[in-house]
Amino acid sequence: MKTQCLIIGLLTALAPNGLAQPSVQAPASAPARVPALADAQPDKNGVKRMAILRGLDKVSGRAIDISAPAGVPARFGSLTITMRFCYTVPPEERPETAAFVQIDDGKPGDKQTRMFSGWMFASTPALNGLEHPVYDVWVITCKTDEPATAGNANPPAPGALSGVPADIPPPRVPPGAEAPAATPEAPAERGLPASPSNR
């Protein structure tokens, strides 16, 4: 009882106007809203697209998925990521996702430095990658609101993708960067001499 009186007396003496003020907590800020496909700017055919990227903080080892709707800047650490166009081939084709991404570095309000502008490919993330001392970013997949059609099993050729803005260069994969064939050849078929293990 004496302890309670002592605490109340101290609070009264230290409080402004001689009265103890109840502690008021600031309202918790609402969690940041994750961008959605509906936020994307439609392409020239009216299709909304959103790339799912993965970002790695090399210092902490933390990897998170980043939703990047077309034309909507997304933040990851000090990076501002703007996805302009993405495409995923139909499921019956060899898996591939490509995205045209622009990545700037800098704190909000400061001058931004362009760190990357080009196509990223999910099958070969190191081919066209972000070179940054703290962060890695690569494309995982692309989502669209375009309805799937059974008659469109073959995607358009690179450079002829439907809906790509005219100011985006066509995706180009350097010679020899294509993924190897799904079934390996026997050593003799590749021109290797026969060894005792494969006779």
PDB file of C-alpha atoms in Angstrom:
ATOM      1  CA  MET A   1       0.000   0.000   0.000  1.00  0.00           C
ATOM      2  CA  LYS A   2       2.834   2.382   0.857  1.00  0.00           C
ATOM      3  CA  THR A   3       4.491   1.518  -2.463  1.00  0.00           C
ATOM      4  CA  GLN A   4       1.334   2.378  -4.410  1.00  0.00           C
ATOM      5  CA  CYS A   5       1.015   5.715  -2.602  1.00  0.00           C
ATOM      6  CA  LEU A   6       4.667   6.487  -3.290  1.00  0.00           C
ATOM      7  CA  ILE A   7       4.262   5.724  -7.019  1.00  0.00           C
ATOM      8  CA  ILE A   8       1.100   7.842  -7.273  1.00  0.00           C
ATOM      9  CA  GLY A   9       2.842  10.683  -5.459  1.00  0.00           C
ATOM     10  CA  LEU A  10       5.839  10.561  -7.814  1.00  0.00           C
ATOM     11  CA  LEU A  11       3.605  10.517 -10.881  1.00  0.00           C
ATOM     12  CA  THR A  12       1.626  13.473  -9.575  1.00  0.00           C
ATOM     13  CA  ALA A  13       4.788  15.463  -8.825  1.00  0.00           C
ATOM     14  CA  LEU A  14       6.393  14.757 -12.202  1.00  0.00           C
ATOM     15  CA  ALA A  15       3.282  15.247 -14.331  1.00  0.00           C
ATOM     16  CA  PRO A  16       2.536  18.663 -15.873  1.00  0.00           C
ATOM     17  CA  ASN A  17      -0.128  20.692 -13.999  1.00  0.00           C
ATOM     18  CA  GLY A  18       0.474  18.485 -10.954  1.00  0.00           C
ATOM     19  CA  LEU A  19      -1.893  15.790 -12.290  1.00  0.00           C
ATOM     20  CA  ALA A  20      -0.900  12.402 -13.545  1.00  0.00           C
ATOM     21  CA  GLN A  21      -1.636  12.009 -17.249  1.00  0.00           C
ATOM     22  CA  PRO A  22      -2.648   8.594 -18.520  1.00  0.00           C
ATOM     23  CA  SER A  23      -0.181   7.220 -21.033  1.00  0.00           C
ATOM     24  CA  VAL A  24      -1.539   7.593 -24.520  1.00  0.00           C
ATOM     25  CA  GLN A  25      -0.099   5.324 -27.168  1.00  0.00           C
ATOM     26  CA  ALA A  26       0.099   6.540 -30.711  1.00  0.00           C
ATOM     27  CA  PRO A  27      -2.179   4.545 -32.973  1.00  0.00           C
ATOM     28  CA  ALA A  28      -0.313   1.797 -34.754  1.00  0.00           C
ATOM     29  CA  SER A  29       0.299   2.657 -38.369  1.00  0.00           C
ATOM     30  CA  ALA A  30      -1.504   0.485 -40.856  1.00  0.00           C
ATOM     31  CA  PRO A  31       0.741  -2.049 -42.584  1.00  0.00           C
ATOM     32  CA  ALA A  32       1.928  -1.027 -46.029  1.00  0.00           C
ATOM     33  CA  ARG A  33      -0.459  -2.160 -48.755  1.00  0.00           C
ATOM     34  CA  VAL A  34       1.010  -4.759 -51.106  1.00  0.00           C
ATOM     35  CA  PRO A  35       0.573  -3.710 -54.750  1.00  0.00           C
ATOM     36  CA  ALA A  36      -1.890  -5.848 -56.697  1.00  0.00           C
ATOM     37  CA  LEU A  37      -2.510  -6.702 -60.335  1.00  0.00           C
ATOM     38  CA  ALA A  38      -5.420  -4.237 -60.352  1.00  0.00           C
ATOM     39  CA  ASP A  39      -2.911  -1.389 -59.737  1.00  0.00           C
ATOM     40  CA  ALA A  40      -1.021  -2.096 -62.985  1.00  0.00           C
ATOM     41  CA  GLN A  41      -1.212   0.241 -65.945  1.00  0.00           C
ATOM     42  CA  PRO A  42      -2.766  -1.654 -68.866  1.00  0.00           C
ATOM     43  CA  ASP A  43      -0.663  -2.238 -71.989  1.00  0.00           C
ATOM     44  CA  LYS A  44      -1.803  -1.125 -75.457  1.00  0.00           C
ATOM     45  CA  ASN A  45      -4.109  -4.188 -75.637  1.00  0.00           C
ATOM     46  CA  GLY A  46      -5.713  -3.389 -72.276  1.00  0.00           C
ATOM     47  CA  VAL A  47      -3.983  -6.253 -70.433  1.00  0.00           C
ATOM     48  CA  LYS A  48      -2.739  -5.587 -66.903  1.00  0.00           C
ATOM     49  CA  ARG A  49       0.524  -7.296 -65.934  1.00  0.00           C
ATOM     50  CA  MET A  50       2.406  -7.774 -62.672  1.00  0.00           C
ATOM     51  CA  ALA A  51       5.840  -9.329 -62.178  1.00  0.00           C
ATOM     52  CA  ILE A  52       6.726 -11.217 -59.043  1.00  0.00           C
ATOM     53  CA  LEU A  53      10.379 -10.530 -58.316  1.00  0.00           C
ATOM     54  CA  ARG A  54      12.567 -11.849 -55.531  1.00  0.00           C
ATOM     55  CA  GLY A  55      14.845  -9.457 -53.693  1.00  0.00           C
ATOM     56  CA  LEU A  56      17.822 -10.529 -51.586  1.00  0.00           C
ATOM     57  CA  ASP A  57      19.456  -8.306 -48.990  1.00  0.00           C
ATOM     58  CA  LYS A  58      23.044  -9.643 -49.090  1.00  0.00           C
ATOM     59  CA  VAL A  59      23.881  -8.135 -45.690  1.00  0.00           C
ATOM     60  CA  SER A  60      21.046  -9.675 -43.661  1.00  0.00           C
ATOM     61  CA  GLY A  61      20.440 -12.679 -45.934  1.00  0.00           C
ATOM     62  CA  ARG A  62      16.728 -11.827 -46.044  1.00  0.00           C
ATOM     63  CA  ALA A  63      14.892 -12.690 -49.269  1.00  0.00           C
ATOM     64  CA  ILE A  64      11.381 -11.398 -49.986  1.00  0.00           C
ATOM     65  CA  ASP A  65       8.980 -11.533 -52.909  1.00  0.00           C
ATOM     66  CA  ILE A  66       8.232  -8.168 -54.497  1.00  0.00           C
ATOM     67  CA  SER A  67       4.963  -7.519 -56.336  1.00  0.00           C
ATOM     68  CA  ALA A  68       5.661  -5.083 -59.177  1.00  0.00           C
ATOM     69  CA  PRO A  69       2.582  -4.087 -61.234  1.00  0.00           C
ATOM     70  CA  ALA A  70       3.396  -2.571 -64.638  1.00  0.00           C
ATOM     71  CA  GLY A  71       4.236   1.107 -64.331  1.00  0.00           C
ATOM     72  CA  VAL A  72       3.947   1.203 -60.518  1.00  0.00           C
ATOM     73  CA  PRO A  73       7.225   1.790 -58.625  1.00  0.00           C
ATOM     74  CA  ALA A  74       7.899  -0.777 -55.882  1.00  0.00           C
ATOM     75  CA  ARG A  75      10.390  -0.228 -53.052  1.00  0.00           C
ATOM     76  CA  PHE A  76      12.944  -2.751 -51.787  1.00  0.00           C
ATOM     77  CA  GLY A  77      15.461  -1.257 -49.374  1.00  0.00           C
ATOM     78  CA  SER A  78      16.983   1.748 -51.130  1.00  0.00           C
ATOM     79  CA  LEU A  79      15.895   0.440 -54.556  1.00  0.00           C
ATOM     80  CA  THR A  80      12.937   1.665 -56.587  1.00  0.00           C
ATOM     81  CA  ILE A  81      11.848  -1.055 -59.019  1.00  0.00           C
ATOM     82  CA  THR A  82       9.594  -0.245 -61.971  1.00  0.00           C
ATOM     83  CA  MET A  83       8.454  -3.167 -64.106  1.00  0.00           C
ATOM     84  CA  ARG A  84       7.361  -2.017 -67.550  1.00  0.00           C
ATOM     85  CA  PHE A  85       6.361  -5.319 -69.225  1.00  0.00           C
ATOM     86  CA  CYS A  86       6.454  -9.033 -68.437  1.00  0.00           C
ATOM     87  CA  TYR A  87       5.506 -12.255 -70.168  1.00  0.00           C
ATOM     88  CA  THR A  88       5.261 -15.928 -69.152  1.00  0.00           C
ATOM     89  CA  VAL A  89       4.963 -18.615 -71.797  1.00  0.00           C
ATOM     90  CA  PRO A  90       1.935 -20.953 -71.684  1.00  0.00           C
ATOM     91  CA  PRO A  91       2.241 -23.967 -69.363  1.00  0.00           C
ATOM     92  CA  GLU A  92       2.627 -26.463 -72.197  1.00  0.00           C
ATOM     93  CA  GLU A  93       5.847 -24.734 -73.377  1.00  0.00           C
ATOM     94  CA  ARG A  94       9.318 -24.809 -71.831  1.00  0.00           C
ATOM     95  CA  PRO A  95       9.064 -22.593 -68.710  1.00  0.00           C
ATOM     96  CA  GLU A  96      10.247 -19.026 -69.214  1.00  0.00           C
ATOM     97  CA  THR A  97       9.324 -15.646 -67.832  1.00  0.00           C
ATOM     98  CA  ALA A  98      10.797 -12.395 -69.080  1.00  0.00           C
ATOM     99  CA  ALA A  99      10.335  -8.923 -67.615  1.00  0.00           C
ATOM    100  CA  PHE A 100      11.588  -5.499 -68.674  1.00  0.00           C
ATOM    101  CA  VAL A 101      12.640  -3.857 -65.410  1.00  0.00           C
ATOM    102  CA  GLN A 102      14.157  -0.513 -64.473  1.00  0.00           C
ATOM    103  CA  ILE A 103      15.863  -0.284 -61.065  1.00  0.00           C
ATOM    104  CA  ASP A 104      16.965   2.967 -59.447  1.00  0.00           C
ATOM    105  CA  ASP A 105      18.949   3.354 -56.219  1.00  0.00           C
ATOM    106  CA  GLY A 106      18.580   6.171 -53.720  1.00  0.00           C
ATOM    107  CA  LYS A 107      16.591   7.313 -50.723  1.00  0.00           C
ATOM    108  CA  PRO A 108      13.122   8.810 -51.312  1.00  0.00           C
ATOM    109  CA  GLY A 109      13.482  12.507 -52.070  1.00  0.00           C
ATOM    110  CA  ASP A 110      17.152  12.177 -53.123  1.00  0.00           C
ATOM    111  CA  LYS A 111      18.489  11.955 -56.661  1.00  0.00           C
ATOM    112  CA  GLN A 112      18.010   8.416 -57.988  1.00  0.00           C
ATOM    113  CA  THR A 113      20.806   6.556 -59.809  1.00  0.00           C
ATOM    114  CA  ARG A 114      19.776   4.106 -62.542  1.00  0.00           C
ATOM    115  CA  MET A 115      21.326   0.751 -61.634  1.00  0.00           C
ATOM    116  CA  PHE A 116      19.607  -1.483 -64.196  1.00  0.00           C
ATOM    117  CA  SER A 117      17.385  -1.146 -67.235  1.00  0.00           C
ATOM    118  CA  GLY A 118      16.689  -4.201 -69.347  1.00  0.00           C
ATOM    119  CA  TRP A 119      15.151  -7.633 -69.680  1.00  0.00           C
ATOM    120  CA  MET A 120      15.466 -10.199 -66.881  1.00  0.00           C
ATOM    121  CA  PHE A 121      14.828 -13.887 -67.541  1.00  0.00           C
ATOM    122  CA  ALA A 122      13.620 -16.306 -64.868  1.00  0.00           C
ATOM    123  CA  SER A 123      15.487 -19.269 -66.384  1.00  0.00           C
ATOM    124  CA  THR A 124      18.834 -17.428 -66.369  1.00  0.00           C
ATOM    125  CA  PRO A 125      18.851 -14.864 -63.545  1.00  0.00           C
ATOM    126  CA  ALA A 126      22.598 -14.208 -63.852  1.00  0.00           C
ATOM    127  CA  LEU A 127      22.386 -13.431 -67.573  1.00  0.00           C
ATOM    128  CA  ASN A 128      20.979  -9.923 -67.164  1.00  0.00           C
ATOM    129  CA  GLY A 129      21.212  -9.177 -63.489  1.00  0.00           C
ATOM    130  CA  LEU A 130      21.363  -6.228 -61.170  1.00  0.00           C
ATOM    131  CA  GLU A 131      24.917  -5.409 -60.089  1.00  0.00           C
ATOM    132  CA  HIS A 132      24.556  -3.876 -56.633  1.00  0.00           C
ATOM    133  CA  PRO A 133      26.771  -4.273 -53.546  1.00  0.00           C
ATOM    134  CA  VAL A 134      23.853  -4.833 -51.131  1.00  0.00           C
ATOM    135  CA  TYR A 135      20.880  -6.173 -53.134  1.00  0.00           C
ATOM    136  CA  ASP A 136      20.100  -8.848 -55.731  1.00  0.00           C
ATOM    137  CA  VAL A 137      16.817  -8.804 -57.653  1.00  0.00           C
ATOM    138  CA  TRP A 138      15.552 -11.391 -60.129  1.00  0.00           C
ATOM    139  CA  VAL A 139      12.245 -12.237 -61.817  1.00  0.00           C
ATOM    140  CA  ILE A 140      10.156 -15.215 -60.666  1.00  0.00           C
ATOM    141  CA  THR A 141       6.917 -15.073 -62.687  1.00  0.00           C
ATOM    142  CA  CYS A 142       4.442 -12.785 -64.414  1.00  0.00           C
ATOM    143  CA  LYS A 143       0.711 -12.521 -63.719  1.00  0.00           C
ATOM    144  CA  THR A 144      -1.850 -11.009 -66.082  1.00  0.00           C
ATOM    145  CA  ASP A 145      -5.576 -10.441 -66.217  1.00  0.00           C
ATOM    146  CA  GLU A 146      -5.581 -11.753 -69.789  1.00  0.00           C
ATOM    147  CA  PRO A 147      -7.870 -14.793 -70.098  1.00  0.00           C
ATOM    148  CA  ALA A 148      -6.101 -17.990 -71.144  1.00  0.00           C
ATOM    149  CA  THR A 149      -7.075 -19.212 -74.580  1.00  0.00           C
ATOM    150  CA  ALA A 150      -6.716 -22.820 -75.698  1.00  0.00           C
ATOM    151  CA  GLY A 151      -5.926 -21.859 -79.285  1.00  0.00           C
ATOM    152  CA  ASN A 152      -2.922 -19.708 -78.332  1.00  0.00           C
ATOM    153  CA  ALA A 153      -0.500 -22.474 -77.360  1.00  0.00           C
ATOM    154  CA  ASN A 154       2.436 -20.929 -79.226  1.00  0.00           C
ATOM    155  CA  PRO A 155       3.710 -17.611 -77.839  1.00  0.00           C
ATOM    156  CA  PRO A 156       4.725 -14.889 -80.265  1.00  0.00           C
ATOM    157  CA  ALA A 157       8.379 -14.725 -81.260  1.00  0.00           C
ATOM    158  CA  PRO A 158      10.626 -12.496 -79.110  1.00  0.00           C
ATOM    159  CA  GLY A 159      10.357  -8.921 -80.285  1.00  0.00           C
ATOM    160  CA  ALA A 160       6.815  -9.564 -81.522  1.00  0.00           C
ATOM    161  CA  LEU A 161       5.214  -9.887 -78.095  1.00  0.00           C
ATOM    162  CA  SER A 162       1.753  -8.414 -78.133  1.00  0.00           C
ATOM    163  CA  GLY A 163       1.376  -5.279 -76.037  1.00  0.00           C
ATOM    164  CA  VAL A 164       5.064  -4.380 -75.595  1.00  0.00           C
ATOM    165  CA  PRO A 165       5.422  -0.586 -75.601  1.00  0.00           C
ATOM    166  CA  ALA A 166       7.370   0.749 -78.596  1.00  0.00           C
ATOM    167  CA  ASP A 167      10.093   2.293 -76.392  1.00  0.00           C
ATOM    168  CA  ILE A 168      11.079  -1.082 -74.879  1.00  0.00           C
ATOM    169  CA  PRO A 169      13.706  -2.974 -76.877  1.00  0.00           C
ATOM    170  CA  PRO A 170      12.910  -6.592 -77.792  1.00  0.00           C
ATOM    171  CA  PRO A 171      14.335  -9.273 -75.489  1.00  0.00           C
ATOM    172  CA  ARG A 172      17.589 -10.720 -76.768  1.00  0.00           C
ATOM    173  CA  VAL A 173      19.398 -13.749 -75.421  1.00  0.00           C
ATOM    174  CA  PRO A 174      23.096 -13.877 -76.355  1.00  0.00           C
ATOM    175  CA  PRO A 175      24.186 -16.875 -78.453  1.00  0.00           C
ATOM    176  CA  GLY A 176      24.993 -19.906 -76.321  1.00  0.00           C
ATOM    177  CA  ALA A 177      22.912 -18.657 -73.380  1.00  0.00           C
ATOM    178  CA  GLU A 178      19.968 -20.938 -74.160  1.00  0.00           C
ATOM    179  CA  ALA A 179      19.286 -23.683 -71.644  1.00  0.00           C
ATOM    180  CA  PRO A 180      20.625 -27.142 -72.528  1.00  0.00           C
ATOM    181  CA  ALA A 181      18.342 -29.725 -74.083  1.00  0.00           C
ATOM    182  CA  ALA A 182      16.057 -31.573 -71.692  1.00  0.00           C
ATOM    183  CA  THR A 183      17.573 -34.995 -72.474  1.00  0.00           C
ATOM    184  CA  PRO A 184      21.367 -35.332 -72.435  1.00  0.00           C
ATOM    185  CA  GLU A 185      23.037 -37.084 -75.308  1.00  0.00           C
ATOM    186  CA  ALA A 186      25.178 -40.164 -74.843  1.00  0.00           C
ATOM    187  CA  PRO A 187      28.938 -39.395 -74.772  1.00  0.00           C
ATOM    188  CA  ALA A 188      29.471 -40.981 -78.213  1.00  0.00           C
ATOM    189  CA  GLU A 189      26.700 -38.806 -79.705  1.00  0.00           C
ATOM    190  CA  ARG A 190      28.476 -35.682 -78.420  1.00  0.00           C
ATOM    191  CA  GLY A 191      31.715 -36.747 -80.139  1.00  0.00           C
ATOM    192  CA  LEU A 192      33.430 -37.910 -76.943  1.00  0.00           C
ATOM    193  CA  PRO A 193      35.579 -41.009 -77.002  1.00  0.00           C
ATOM    194  CA  ALA A 194      34.084 -44.075 -75.426  1.00  0.00           C
ATOM    195  CA  SER A 195      35.362 -44.719 -71.929  1.00  0.00           C
ATOM    196  CA  PRO A 196      35.355 -48.008 -70.003  1.00  0.00           C
ATOM    197  CA  SER A 197      32.397 -46.757 -67.963  1.00  0.00           C
ATOM    198  CA  ASN A 198      30.102 -46.111 -70.960  1.00  0.00           C
ATOM    199  CA  ARG A 199      30.935 -49.122 -73.204  1.00  0.00           C
TER     200      ARG A 199
END
